[in-house]
């Protein structure tokens, strides 16, 4: 409840770091101007960040005048962190530096419904190997952050339910902490992706941003400024169980016509199996391209509901950006383009000019990148609080 | 972007005021404990608030010990403010003291689609009369806040669109400022009601709260802590134009099957008019009670979509409280009870235990009360910034 001194310190420090990141090279006076802070405050924060090795000074000639000025830049090698994404059948890994540049990424297969203990064991092996192979200094690693689909309590570290992983009430954080030698965080994958989307867009004046994922499930995440809006149980944005057709088919949750029944891959495959022996969205898409009516109908309906979903998020949250992501967007350009077009057609007219609907530029790296950068931010936040110097 | 010293001052001062309001009588040490602030900070804030006349000290015997202690309480008469609600056919007025107690309330009729200038002139007359009749000291009035349905830019003071008032691009704030002698604010009615709901619930530990209004239109508002979440254009929560039936009837916005077409009074009347010469929800409700099938069907569908709406807001925003309000809830107990029951049935199971669905206790006074209290808060916030004392 209380906003105290260390809250401000943290916020101001994050603002300074964000400005240095945005400008690549920036002087102290310009920082003070952009952040609307006193030169003294900026100097104090900058000294602390230099001391911690997070940023560095470089002397460069300013254009024209021929006078040297001292610029500040992030120190790319000062921090590293590990992002992990758990999916139905894959695990993605990424080690990123302080600039968000990938040092190494990797993808491994996993079994459907694999037990958490065995999965975490493999995860530890891969991480250990990646660190060795890339000769990474362990002391620079801020931690590991794991993103996964479903209801994840990021505070107590329990996975309440993940349909895709076939997990219920799994104390994932504890299992990870037992096996990994780094600080660990867990979170919903879309929250982490949204964090990355916000961090790496060029124009950060964005008021609020909704990231919508159309893939094996369907979900969304809301960023308000640079904060993830989590809701009471970290489950804000669980649009998969909004009811879009009260006369629709039965959902796993027991309601009729939840959004996911019209749009998530497993449900599309289930519908399609009545007509053909298909196993994936790829096969449905191929069948549609070959002119099979059932496949075209399934995709048409999914595209309509995707556009309806975009409009619902816009009406509900009134963001200035909507970013679309997920398998359906990343792997199927035809579907993606039709979703974009139909979304722009369906968006409520009074909000259409002030809302830009975009495709994620981060693609399949989005979650591991977001996880990684989130680990770094948590590390830096604790740093400033522990030392109470800034 | 920058969180500065005056931001903290404002936040901490609001927290202290809120605690004093909650406890009716409270000591400085208890304030410090509950607010997690140092005794020095609490004393400084309290001194400022006493100096400004907002709170007062009273000496009372503490129970048992027989020792006198100094308690603090809000000073009810220190501030007053005027809330106004504009509706299709009514204007509601309320003058409230610093505790939110009504000094006087009044309701007048208005013409459908009445022009803003003539409406504001009448509004000024009523306000002037209410002040005179109740012998109110004008110097204590912090201002007038006007709530109305529709898309309202609370910053520049323009009403972008209000279907209920039949207004488009009306510079309402300017018109009000030209005629009224008090500081003026305007806002969306549901935002103001949500502000009041948050202010007058007993247990303020609420993380976030969604207020949903089912009436002449349908809308919602999200409170995150004590802040209204507004979105980019102050239009977050405009659920009336989420599409709930792509094969439904044409909405005024040009899309098929917007939520409001299934649930807002004017659309229900429009549907009903195909079968009977009804003019209002009251007549539809009476017809349903007499067993007319068309009326029962219209209400059944509206109730189903109301419950779907509650679930959608819960999935999207993951609040810990949902508060239902509006004509359909306040004036039709049978409909209200069925909406409550069906909402609890439809709410996504993993969130049902952590979300309480409640009926607004503020009833028809909700908007004018919220408007009034919001005017007071804005006044106090400016006070603390201007004086920079706290």
XYZ file of C-alpha atoms in Angstrom:
780
model
C 0.000 0.000 0.000
C 2.601 2.525 1.074
C 4.737 4.138 -1.598
C 8.075 4.716 0.056
C 11.503 6.013 -0.731
C 12.829 2.711 -2.092
C 9.825 2.436 -4.404
C 10.807 5.770 -5.965
C 14.465 4.817 -6.127
C 13.580 1.645 -7.962
C 11.219 3.400 -10.356
C 13.662 6.198 -11.110
C 16.537 3.801 -11.573
C 14.469 1.698 -13.979
C 13.585 4.842 -15.894
C 17.256 5.825 -16.236
C 18.190 2.319 -17.391
C 15.337 2.324 -19.888
C 16.433 5.673 -21.321
C 20.042 4.521 -21.667
C 18.795 1.375 -23.392
C 16.578 3.379 -25.768
C 19.247 5.862 -26.796
C 22.235 3.495 -26.981
C 24.466 6.462 -26.120
C 23.278 9.333 -23.965
C 24.775 12.087 -21.822
C 23.915 12.852 -18.209
C 22.323 16.241 -19.018
C 20.098 14.681 -21.664
C 19.079 11.950 -19.216
C 18.133 14.601 -16.672
C 16.069 16.430 -19.290
C 14.270 13.332 -20.576
C 13.632 11.877 -17.141
C 12.651 15.245 -15.697
C 15.047 14.685 -12.795
C 17.602 16.962 -11.200
C 21.226 16.599 -12.383
C 22.125 15.551 -8.826
C 19.621 12.691 -8.819
C 20.771 11.534 -12.239
C 24.430 11.651 -11.187
C 23.723 9.652 -8.068
C 21.837 6.967 -9.963
C 24.453 6.865 -12.735
C 27.321 6.518 -10.225
C 25.565 3.617 -8.573
C 24.937 1.900 -11.907
C 28.578 2.393 -12.995
C 29.788 1.070 -9.647
C 27.639 -2.015 -10.127
C 29.071 -2.417 -13.618
C 25.683 -2.143 -15.303
C 26.568 0.898 -17.399
C 29.813 2.404 -18.678
C 31.155 5.756 -19.788
C 32.614 6.414 -23.238
C 34.227 9.638 -24.443
C 33.168 10.590 -27.923
C 33.385 13.663 -30.088
C 30.040 15.349 -30.423
C 29.087 16.029 -34.017
C 30.151 19.398 -35.396
C 31.530 21.121 -32.342
C 34.649 18.972 -31.954
C 34.318 18.885 -28.204
C 34.476 15.614 -26.341
C 31.425 14.618 -24.338
C 30.899 11.714 -21.946
C 28.268 9.307 -23.061
C 26.692 6.516 -21.103
C 25.796 3.103 -22.462
C 24.615 -0.198 -21.059
C 27.427 -2.627 -20.364
C 26.281 -5.629 -22.434
C 28.363 -8.214 -20.572
C 27.539 -7.073 -17.074
C 24.543 -9.341 -16.660
C 23.208 -12.467 -18.263
C 20.110 -14.448 -17.597
C 18.374 -17.597 -18.712
C 14.860 -17.768 -20.074
C 12.983 -21.046 -20.444
C 9.627 -21.705 -22.093
C 7.681 -24.886 -21.429
C 5.193 -25.874 -24.087
C 3.097 -28.964 -24.876
C 5.881 -30.731 -26.746
C 8.875 -28.386 -26.621
C 11.164 -26.611 -24.227
C 12.870 -23.439 -25.446
C 16.003 -22.022 -23.850
C 17.690 -18.694 -24.311
C 20.643 -17.029 -22.603
C 20.607 -13.271 -23.147
C 22.937 -10.435 -22.237
C 22.007 -7.119 -20.659
C 21.026 -5.694 -24.049
C 18.720 -8.608 -24.737
C 21.095 -10.064 -27.333
C 20.926 -13.837 -27.542
C 24.156 -15.579 -26.557
C 22.611 -18.946 -27.301
C 19.131 -20.336 -27.876
C 18.037 -23.934 -28.110
C 14.891 -25.988 -28.457
C 14.406 -29.542 -27.227
C 11.471 -31.907 -27.492
C 9.484 -33.103 -24.516
C 6.782 -35.635 -23.932
C 3.182 -34.565 -23.633
C 2.274 -34.499 -19.955
C 5.857 -35.128 -18.800
C 6.171 -35.053 -15.006
C 7.699 -31.887 -13.533
C 10.547 -33.637 -11.714
C 11.943 -35.391 -14.764
C 11.425 -32.304 -16.904
C 13.316 -30.100 -14.464
C 16.148 -32.622 -14.358
C 16.568 -32.399 -18.127
C 16.241 -28.657 -17.954
C 19.120 -28.512 -15.492
C 21.265 -30.654 -17.776
C 20.606 -28.452 -20.793
C 21.302 -25.256 -18.851
C 24.544 -26.669 -17.440
C 25.639 -27.755 -20.902
C 24.754 -24.419 -22.541
C 26.749 -22.549 -19.895
C 29.779 -24.800 -20.415
C 29.655 -24.830 -24.219
C 29.408 -21.049 -24.355
C 31.973 -20.477 -21.619
C 29.622 -18.269 -19.637
C 30.736 -16.814 -16.318
C 28.188 -18.173 -13.852
C 28.675 -15.185 -11.569
C 27.117 -12.941 -14.164
C 23.911 -14.953 -14.371
C 21.082 -13.208 -12.536
C 18.855 -16.241 -12.612
C 16.509 -18.503 -14.512
C 12.940 -17.518 -15.309
C 10.527 -20.159 -16.576
C 7.408 -19.258 -18.549
C 4.575 -21.691 -19.123
C 0.968 -21.633 -20.286
C -1.792 -21.793 -17.690
C -2.631 -20.514 -14.257
C 0.659 -19.800 -12.531
C 0.968 -18.274 -9.087
C 4.183 -16.311 -9.608
C 4.363 -15.401 -5.917
C 4.241 -18.766 -4.205
C 5.621 -20.523 -7.266
C 2.820 -23.030 -7.784
C 1.342 -24.022 -11.112
C -2.364 -24.140 -10.308
C -3.375 -25.607 -13.642
C -1.800 -25.943 -17.064
C -3.973 -27.766 -19.595
C -1.141 -27.806 -22.158
C 1.372 -29.354 -19.748
C -1.286 -31.548 -18.111
C -0.213 -30.277 -14.693
C -2.312 -29.410 -11.676
C -1.062 -28.010 -8.353
C 2.625 -28.473 -9.127
C 5.086 -26.722 -6.759
C 7.282 -25.903 -9.737
C 9.372 -23.190 -8.095
C 10.381 -25.510 -5.267
C 11.317 -28.290 -7.703
C 13.366 -25.858 -9.760
C 15.077 -24.406 -6.701
C 16.023 -27.876 -5.505
C 17.803 -28.671 -8.750
C 19.090 -25.392 -10.177
C 21.937 -23.413 -8.687
C 20.499 -20.020 -9.721
C 17.701 -17.825 -8.400
C 14.478 -18.931 -10.058
C 11.220 -17.214 -11.084
C 8.179 -18.698 -12.762
C 5.342 -16.927 -14.546
C 2.662 -17.242 -17.172
C 4.306 -17.292 -20.603
C 2.167 -14.515 -22.085
C 2.988 -12.181 -19.215
C 6.674 -12.656 -19.961
C 6.190 -12.233 -23.681
C 4.250 -9.025 -23.063
C 7.113 -7.798 -20.887
C 9.527 -8.361 -23.784
C 7.202 -6.729 -26.313
C 7.032 -3.616 -24.149
C 10.788 -3.565 -23.567
C 11.807 -3.819 -27.196
C 9.341 -1.559 -28.960
C 10.935 1.624 -30.149
C 8.256 4.039 -29.035
C 7.862 3.481 -25.318
C 5.316 6.229 -24.824
C 2.735 3.462 -25.197
C 0.069 3.873 -22.534
C -0.992 0.269 -22.420
C -0.578 -2.760 -24.585
C -2.445 -6.016 -24.958
C -0.615 -9.069 -26.242
C -2.889 -11.821 -27.563
C -1.632 -15.337 -28.245
C -3.441 -17.632 -30.683
C -1.843 -21.064 -30.504
C -2.311 -24.321 -28.699
C -4.413 -22.253 -26.314
C -5.625 -18.689 -26.428
C -4.696 -16.013 -23.939
C -3.820 -12.382 -23.474
C -1.720 -10.139 -21.266
C -2.063 -6.465 -20.414
C 0.921 -4.169 -19.856
C 0.051 -0.871 -18.159
C 3.118 1.264 -18.756
C 6.011 -1.039 -17.844
C 3.966 -3.114 -15.398
C 2.290 -6.447 -16.048
C -1.344 -6.248 -14.909
C -1.750 -9.561 -13.123
C -5.104 -9.451 -11.351
C -5.787 -11.207 -8.067
C -4.411 -14.660 -8.957
C -2.020 -13.677 -11.777
C -4.669 -14.885 -14.184
C -5.809 -11.643 -15.821
C -6.094 -12.117 -19.570
C -7.393 -15.696 -19.432
C -9.736 -15.007 -22.326
C -9.852 -18.657 -23.381
C -12.762 -19.178 -21.011
C -14.832 -16.157 -21.931
C -18.043 -17.547 -23.397
C -18.525 -16.523 -27.021
C -21.298 -18.901 -27.979
C -23.694 -20.120 -25.268
C -24.984 -22.708 -27.760
C -21.486 -23.866 -28.716
C -19.689 -27.089 -27.887
C -18.778 -28.195 -24.389
C -15.455 -26.895 -23.086
C -13.115 -28.771 -20.732
C -14.193 -26.313 -18.011
C -17.817 -27.456 -18.153
C -19.282 -24.361 -19.842
C -20.618 -24.327 -23.379
C -18.903 -22.266 -26.066
C -15.767 -20.893 -24.430
C -13.559 -18.935 -26.828
C -10.922 -21.646 -26.853
C -13.392 -24.158 -28.294
C -13.601 -22.007 -31.446
C -9.957 -21.169 -31.852
C -7.405 -23.251 -29.917
C -5.579 -25.870 -31.987
C -6.647 -28.907 -29.987
C -10.329 -27.992 -30.380
C -9.956 -27.271 -34.088
C -8.310 -30.662 -34.552
C -11.079 -32.296 -32.528
C -13.739 -30.747 -34.773
C -11.805 -31.632 -37.907
C -11.395 -35.257 -36.846
C -15.095 -35.749 -37.561
C -14.303 -35.322 -41.248
C -10.686 -36.353 -41.638
C -7.815 -37.975 -39.795
C -5.916 -34.736 -39.107
C -3.568 -34.173 -36.169
C -2.576 -30.514 -36.391
C -3.371 -27.016 -37.525
C -0.883 -27.548 -40.360
C -2.992 -30.380 -41.737
C -6.206 -28.375 -41.416
C -4.544 -25.463 -43.195
C -3.309 -27.748 -46.006
C -6.789 -29.225 -46.394
C -8.243 -25.714 -46.624
C -5.722 -24.804 -49.315
C -6.796 -27.888 -51.239
C -10.368 -26.590 -51.112
C -11.885 -28.904 -48.486
C -15.004 -27.184 -47.272
C -14.861 -28.488 -43.688
C -11.315 -27.146 -43.288
C -12.183 -23.762 -44.750
C -15.192 -23.529 -42.455
C -13.151 -24.376 -39.372
C -10.530 -21.766 -40.249
C -13.110 -19.143 -41.225
C -14.795 -19.487 -37.895
C -11.472 -19.389 -36.019
C -10.483 -16.223 -37.897
C -13.825 -14.570 -37.130
C -13.437 -15.342 -33.441
C -9.830 -14.162 -33.429
C -11.007 -10.800 -34.784
C -13.832 -10.704 -32.241
C -11.242 -11.375 -29.543
C -9.091 -8.472 -30.681
C -12.111 -6.171 -30.536
C -13.118 -7.487 -27.105
C -9.653 -6.769 -25.717
C -9.735 -3.287 -27.241
C -13.175 -2.480 -25.805
C -12.290 -3.922 -22.402
C -8.806 -2.491 -21.940
C -8.601 0.426 -24.387
C -4.900 -0.100 -25.099
C -3.028 1.899 -27.722
C -1.348 -1.224 -29.046
C -2.495 -4.768 -29.643
C 0.231 -7.258 -30.500
C -0.704 -10.600 -32.014
C 1.421 -13.667 -31.461
C 1.238 -17.460 -31.218
C 1.545 -20.353 -33.626
C -1.476 -19.347 -35.718
C 0.094 -15.937 -36.333
C 3.743 -16.957 -36.655
C 3.430 -20.060 -38.813
C 0.455 -19.293 -41.057
C 0.883 -16.031 -42.990
C -2.465 -16.422 -44.777
C -4.354 -16.862 -41.546
C -2.381 -14.048 -39.931
C -3.254 -11.615 -42.723
C -6.924 -12.481 -42.594
C -7.018 -12.098 -38.807
C -5.376 -8.678 -39.143
C -7.802 -7.579 -41.834
C -10.891 -8.825 -40.051
C -9.717 -7.350 -36.735
C -9.342 -3.920 -38.300
C -12.809 -4.320 -39.766
C -14.435 -5.372 -36.492
C -12.732 -2.973 -34.108
C -15.245 -0.578 -32.558
C -15.076 2.578 -34.687
C -14.490 5.195 -31.941
C -11.319 3.348 -30.881
C -9.964 2.330 -34.273
C -7.771 5.386 -34.859
C -6.140 5.250 -31.457
C -5.358 1.518 -31.462
C -2.638 0.002 -33.587
C -2.899 -3.729 -34.277
C 0.493 -5.262 -34.908
C 2.219 -8.589 -35.396
C 4.862 -9.511 -32.824
C 8.376 -8.966 -34.147
C 9.879 -11.249 -31.516
C 8.397 -14.445 -32.908
C 9.296 -17.696 -31.210
C 11.962 -16.045 -29.038
C 9.410 -13.790 -27.337
C 8.811 -15.825 -24.199
C 12.427 -16.816 -23.446
C 13.566 -13.254 -24.121
C 10.880 -11.825 -21.829
C 11.659 -14.408 -19.152
C 15.327 -13.589 -19.347
C 14.890 -9.820 -19.163
C 12.373 -10.156 -16.345
C 14.951 -12.082 -14.344
C 17.399 -9.208 -14.888
C 14.893 -6.591 -13.782
C 14.054 -8.452 -10.606
C 17.785 -8.760 -9.880
C 18.349 -5.028 -10.396
C 15.336 -4.098 -8.293
C 16.653 -6.123 -5.401
C 20.106 -4.691 -5.866
C 18.868 -1.147 -5.425
C 16.756 -2.047 -2.412
C 19.472 -4.030 -0.659
C 22.075 -1.366 -1.055
C 19.709 1.583 -0.590
C 22.325 3.692 -2.304
C 20.460 5.274 -5.181
C 6.862 8.678 -16.111
C 8.911 9.940 -13.209
C 7.720 9.123 -9.725
C 8.763 12.086 -7.644
C 8.522 13.355 -4.111
C 5.104 14.978 -4.528
C 3.706 11.749 -5.959
C 4.703 9.983 -2.751
C 3.385 12.785 -0.602
C 0.037 12.604 -2.337
C -0.131 8.810 -2.113
C 0.834 8.738 1.555
C -1.557 11.519 2.433
C -4.394 9.704 0.677
C -3.513 6.547 2.567
C -3.651 8.380 5.916
C -6.999 9.973 5.025
C -8.367 6.623 3.945
C -7.300 4.980 7.193
C -8.864 7.757 9.275
C -12.048 7.387 7.247
C -12.083 3.589 7.697
C -11.551 3.650 11.455
C -13.742 6.656 12.330
C -11.455 7.280 15.314
C -7.784 6.380 15.267
C -4.589 7.353 17.103
C -1.334 8.502 15.506
C 0.621 5.389 16.601
C -2.022 3.094 15.136
C -1.925 5.077 11.887
C 1.836 4.670 11.730
C 1.505 0.947 12.330
C -1.245 0.407 9.742
C 0.350 2.637 7.119
C 3.816 1.249 7.794
C 5.171 4.793 8.085
C 7.474 6.390 10.625
C 5.812 8.325 13.479
C 7.526 11.465 12.146
C 5.973 11.107 8.698
C 2.561 10.429 10.191
C 2.832 13.449 12.499
C 3.835 15.714 9.612
C 0.941 14.576 7.443
C -1.524 14.782 10.339
C -0.385 18.319 11.251
C -0.898 19.439 7.670
C -4.356 17.887 7.528
C -5.362 19.484 10.849
C -4.042 22.859 9.674
C -6.144 22.535 6.524
C -9.149 21.680 8.692
C -9.655 18.288 7.062
C -9.261 16.283 10.263
C -9.666 17.044 13.945
C -8.395 15.752 17.280
C -10.635 14.417 20.019
C -9.585 13.297 23.495
C -11.266 10.159 24.628
C -10.822 7.620 27.350
C -9.416 4.410 26.024
C -11.349 1.354 27.107
C -10.259 -0.295 30.319
C -7.134 1.620 31.191
C -8.803 4.904 32.073
C -6.092 6.911 30.339
C -6.955 9.616 27.835
C -5.713 9.196 24.283
C -5.856 11.574 21.357
C -7.903 10.283 18.484
C -8.139 11.639 15.004
C -11.288 11.827 12.906
C -12.335 13.368 9.626
C -13.900 16.787 9.975
C -17.243 16.216 8.237
C -17.990 19.885 7.548
C -14.570 20.815 6.253
C -15.371 20.085 2.614
C -18.424 19.689 0.477
C -18.832 18.866 -3.151
C -21.498 18.494 -5.783
C -22.056 15.397 -7.882
C -24.265 15.424 -10.974
C -25.371 12.498 -13.112
C -26.761 13.020 -16.598
C -28.979 10.263 -17.926
C -31.300 9.798 -20.901
C -34.292 11.420 -19.190
C -33.070 12.446 -15.752
C -30.488 14.574 -13.998
C -29.478 13.570 -10.483
C -27.839 15.953 -8.027
C -26.156 15.318 -4.709
C -24.249 17.537 -2.318
C -22.098 15.474 0.050
C -19.878 16.281 2.997
C -16.343 15.039 3.624
C -17.674 11.771 5.068
C -19.792 11.155 1.987
C -23.006 11.930 3.886
C -25.693 13.424 1.659
C -26.646 16.989 2.591
C -29.237 17.065 -0.154
C -30.069 15.015 -3.249
C -32.509 15.778 -6.024
C -33.673 14.373 -9.321
C -35.134 16.380 -12.193
C -36.474 15.319 -15.567
C -34.822 16.227 -18.849
C -35.742 15.895 -22.477
C -34.249 13.109 -24.558
C -31.413 14.591 -26.603
C -31.556 17.974 -24.845
C -28.819 20.334 -26.059
C -25.836 20.760 -23.706
C -26.155 24.553 -23.363
C -29.772 24.538 -22.197
C -29.124 21.543 -19.963
C -26.158 23.224 -18.280
C -28.212 26.383 -17.731
C -30.868 24.368 -15.849
C -28.134 22.548 -13.994
C -26.710 25.849 -12.802
C -30.143 26.968 -11.599
C -30.707 23.776 -9.627
C -27.250 23.906 -8.043
C -27.688 27.572 -7.064
C -31.081 26.806 -5.549
C -29.852 23.745 -3.634
C -27.003 25.771 -2.138
C -29.361 28.548 -1.071
C -32.084 26.305 0.307
C -29.597 24.324 2.359
C -27.602 27.365 3.469
C -24.353 25.897 2.292
C -21.140 27.890 2.628
C -19.894 28.204 -0.960
C -16.297 28.472 0.228
C -16.410 24.895 1.421
C -17.430 23.527 -1.972
C -14.488 21.876 -3.713
C -16.260 21.722 -7.057
C -18.796 20.066 -9.282
C -18.166 16.723 -10.975
C -20.507 15.584 -13.733
C -20.841 11.906 -14.683
C -22.483 10.774 -17.898
C -22.721 7.622 -20.014
C -20.547 7.320 -23.105
C -17.066 8.144 -24.292
C -15.847 11.042 -22.195
C -12.383 12.545 -22.431
C -11.922 13.521 -18.799
C -8.689 15.349 -19.581
C -9.713 17.804 -22.284
C -13.318 17.777 -21.113
C -14.962 16.708 -24.364
C -17.799 14.241 -24.697
C -16.742 12.245 -27.749
C -19.971 10.314 -28.011
C -22.896 9.572 -25.746
C -25.633 7.482 -27.355
C -27.925 7.933 -24.333
C -27.647 11.740 -24.366
C -27.552 11.863 -28.186
C -24.386 13.995 -28.004
C -21.300 13.915 -30.197
C -18.159 16.026 -29.790
C -19.579 18.282 -27.115
C -17.065 20.526 -25.252
C -18.987 19.924 -22.038
C -16.279 21.037 -19.616
C -15.986 24.424 -21.345
C -19.766 24.924 -21.326
C -19.903 24.008 -17.631
C -16.984 26.286 -16.762
C -18.620 29.201 -18.542
C -21.758 28.899 -16.454
C -20.775 27.455 -13.089
C -18.791 29.340 -10.491
C -17.017 26.229 -9.156
C -14.133 24.080 -10.426
C -15.584 21.440 -12.743
C -14.672 17.864 -13.682
C -16.415 15.500 -16.070
C -16.065 11.742 -16.396
C -17.756 8.554 -17.471
C -20.517 7.711 -14.980
C -19.347 4.149 -14.338
C -15.820 5.281 -13.517
C -17.260 7.570 -10.848
C -19.571 4.897 -9.499
C -16.647 2.488 -9.304
C -14.688 5.117 -7.392
C -17.533 5.349 -4.852
C -17.888 1.566 -4.606
C -14.202 1.288 -3.775
C -14.319 4.151 -1.269
C -17.262 2.862 0.731
C -16.626 -0.861 0.961
C -15.580 -1.946 4.408
C -12.715 -4.207 3.447
C -10.361 -2.075 1.363
C -7.754 -4.779 0.926
C -9.484 -5.463 -2.388
C -6.878 -5.908 -5.097
C -9.072 -4.922 -7.970
C -12.758 -4.515 -8.573
C -14.950 -4.530 -11.642
C -18.235 -2.633 -11.580
C -20.702 -3.672 -14.271
C -23.772 -1.594 -15.132
C -26.811 -3.181 -16.789
C -29.242 -0.430 -17.695
C -30.086 1.802 -20.610
C -26.625 0.795 -21.860
C -24.109 -1.739 -20.632
C -20.652 -0.884 -19.403
C -17.992 -1.690 -16.856
C -15.205 -0.018 -14.928
C -12.048 -1.446 -13.392
C -10.541 -0.155 -10.139
C -6.950 -1.268 -9.525
C -6.405 -0.496 -5.861
C -7.750 3.036 -5.463
C -7.092 4.009 -9.087
C -9.569 4.014 -11.956
C -8.043 2.118 -14.897
C -8.951 4.372 -17.791
C -7.097 3.076 -20.845
C -5.803 5.315 -23.619
C -9.009 7.307 -24.253
C -10.732 6.849 -20.882
C -12.898 4.223 -22.542
C -11.686 1.026 -20.871
C -14.657 -1.102 -19.872
C -16.803 -0.261 -22.912
C -18.060 -3.822 -23.068
C -21.268 -2.858 -24.851
C -19.469 -3.231 -28.169
C -17.763 -6.544 -27.548
C -19.261 -8.930 -30.085
C -21.114 -11.795 -28.427
C -23.004 -13.150 -31.425
C -21.502 -12.666 -34.899
C -24.851 -13.781 -36.334
C -26.857 -11.434 -34.122
C -28.733 -8.264 -35.002
C -27.091 -5.128 -36.350
C -25.787 -2.722 -33.728
C -25.738 1.079 -34.058
C -21.934 0.791 -34.465
C -22.246 -1.248 -37.676
C -21.145 -4.605 -36.283
C -23.467 -7.562 -35.845
C -24.268 -8.891 -32.391
C -22.634 -6.458 -29.968
C -23.368 -7.236 -26.328
C -25.627 -4.214 -25.971
C -27.983 -5.569 -28.634
C -28.753 -8.506 -26.320
C -29.034 -6.655 -23.065
C -29.459 -2.856 -23.177
C -33.003 -1.614 -22.549
C -33.467 0.212 -25.871
C -32.563 -2.934 -27.825
C -34.790 -5.150 -25.686
C -37.680 -2.738 -26.277
C -36.919 -2.709 -29.991
C -37.069 -6.500 -30.135
C -40.236 -6.589 -28.024
C -41.976 -4.037 -30.236
C -42.260 -6.726 -32.907
C -44.756 -8.508 -30.650
C -46.295 -5.814 -28.495
C -46.507 -2.060 -28.081
C -44.085 -1.872 -25.124
C -41.952 1.154 -24.248
C -39.788 0.025 -21.363
C -38.108 -2.769 -19.468
C -40.885 -2.463 -16.875
C -43.479 -3.381 -19.480
C -41.392 -6.299 -20.759
C -40.949 -7.522 -17.188
C -44.716 -7.246 -16.529
C -45.475 -9.150 -19.723
C -43.040 -11.885 -18.663
C -44.751 -12.135 -15.274
C -48.072 -12.567 -17.081
C -46.550 -15.490 -18.944
C -45.997 -13.962 -22.394
C -43.495 -16.185 -24.120
C -41.799 -13.434 -26.166
C -41.147 -11.390 -23.007
C -39.794 -14.384 -21.110
C -37.487 -15.213 -24.032
C -36.140 -11.673 -24.257
C -35.415 -11.598 -20.520
C -33.953 -15.111 -20.503
C -31.506 -14.163 -23.213
C -30.603 -10.888 -21.482
C -29.963 -12.746 -18.225
C -27.781 -15.333 -19.977
C -25.694 -12.598 -21.572
C -25.442 -10.683 -18.313
C -23.966 -13.805 -16.698
C -21.633 -14.295 -19.666
C -20.538 -10.680 -19.244
C -19.715 -11.205 -15.584
C -17.592 -14.228 -16.487
C -15.855 -12.333 -19.305
C -14.896 -9.512 -16.950
C -13.629 -12.027 -14.405
C -11.515 -13.899 -16.982
C -10.180 -10.687 -18.504
C -9.415 -8.717 -15.352
C -9.221 -11.318 -12.590
C -10.656 -8.974 -9.945
C -11.470 -10.113 -6.428
C -14.813 -8.317 -6.488
C -17.465 -7.817 -9.120
C -20.181 -5.323 -8.259
C -23.395 -5.287 -10.259
C -25.406 -2.137 -10.708
C -27.779 -0.384 -13.122
C -31.525 -0.232 -13.624
C -31.891 -3.950 -14.403
C -30.233 -4.799 -11.076
C -31.709 -2.045 -8.908
C -35.328 -2.063 -10.076
C -35.977 -5.727 -10.900
C -35.218 -8.032 -7.960
C -36.268 -11.161 -9.868
C -33.950 -10.396 -12.767
C -31.169 -9.401 -10.351
C -31.406 -12.708 -8.487
C -31.356 -14.741 -11.689
C -28.334 -12.805 -13.005
C -26.514 -13.445 -9.729
C -27.345 -17.140 -9.784
C -26.421 -17.650 -13.422
C -23.201 -15.627 -13.027
C -22.069 -17.828 -10.166
C -22.865 -20.839 -12.315
C -20.983 -19.582 -15.375
C -17.886 -18.155 -13.698
C -14.761 -20.055 -14.726
C -14.178 -22.619 -11.948
C -10.509 -21.818 -11.108
C -11.501 -18.217 -10.304
C -14.832 -18.785 -8.596
C -13.520 -19.032 -5.030
C -11.412 -15.895 -5.284
C -14.065 -13.664 -6.849
C -17.048 -12.359 -4.936
C -20.026 -11.225 -7.003
C -22.045 -8.599 -5.196
C -24.907 -6.176 -5.687
C -24.099 -2.490 -5.325
C -25.204 -1.099 -1.959
C -25.099 2.476 -3.228
C -28.032 2.117 -5.594
C -29.174 5.197 -7.492
C -26.897 7.495 -5.479
C -23.760 5.716 -6.668
C -22.790 8.041 -9.494
C -23.467 11.372 -7.766
C -21.720 10.135 -4.625
C -18.691 8.980 -6.627
C -18.622 12.226 -8.605
C -18.771 14.235 -5.433
C -16.017 12.310 -3.647
C -13.825 12.387 -6.738
C -14.074 16.167 -6.779
C -12.902 16.190 -3.148
C -9.957 13.920 -3.871
C -8.805 16.037 -6.783
C -9.060 19.113 -4.554
C -6.995 17.487 -1.790
C -4.379 16.232 -4.250
C -3.887 19.724 -5.588
C -3.776 21.147 -2.089
C -0.868 18.927 -1.127
C 1.013 19.645 -4.337
C 0.518 23.400 -4.180
C 1.637 23.691 -0.614
C 4.357 21.007 -0.822
C 4.161 20.786 2.930
C 3.495 17.152 3.606
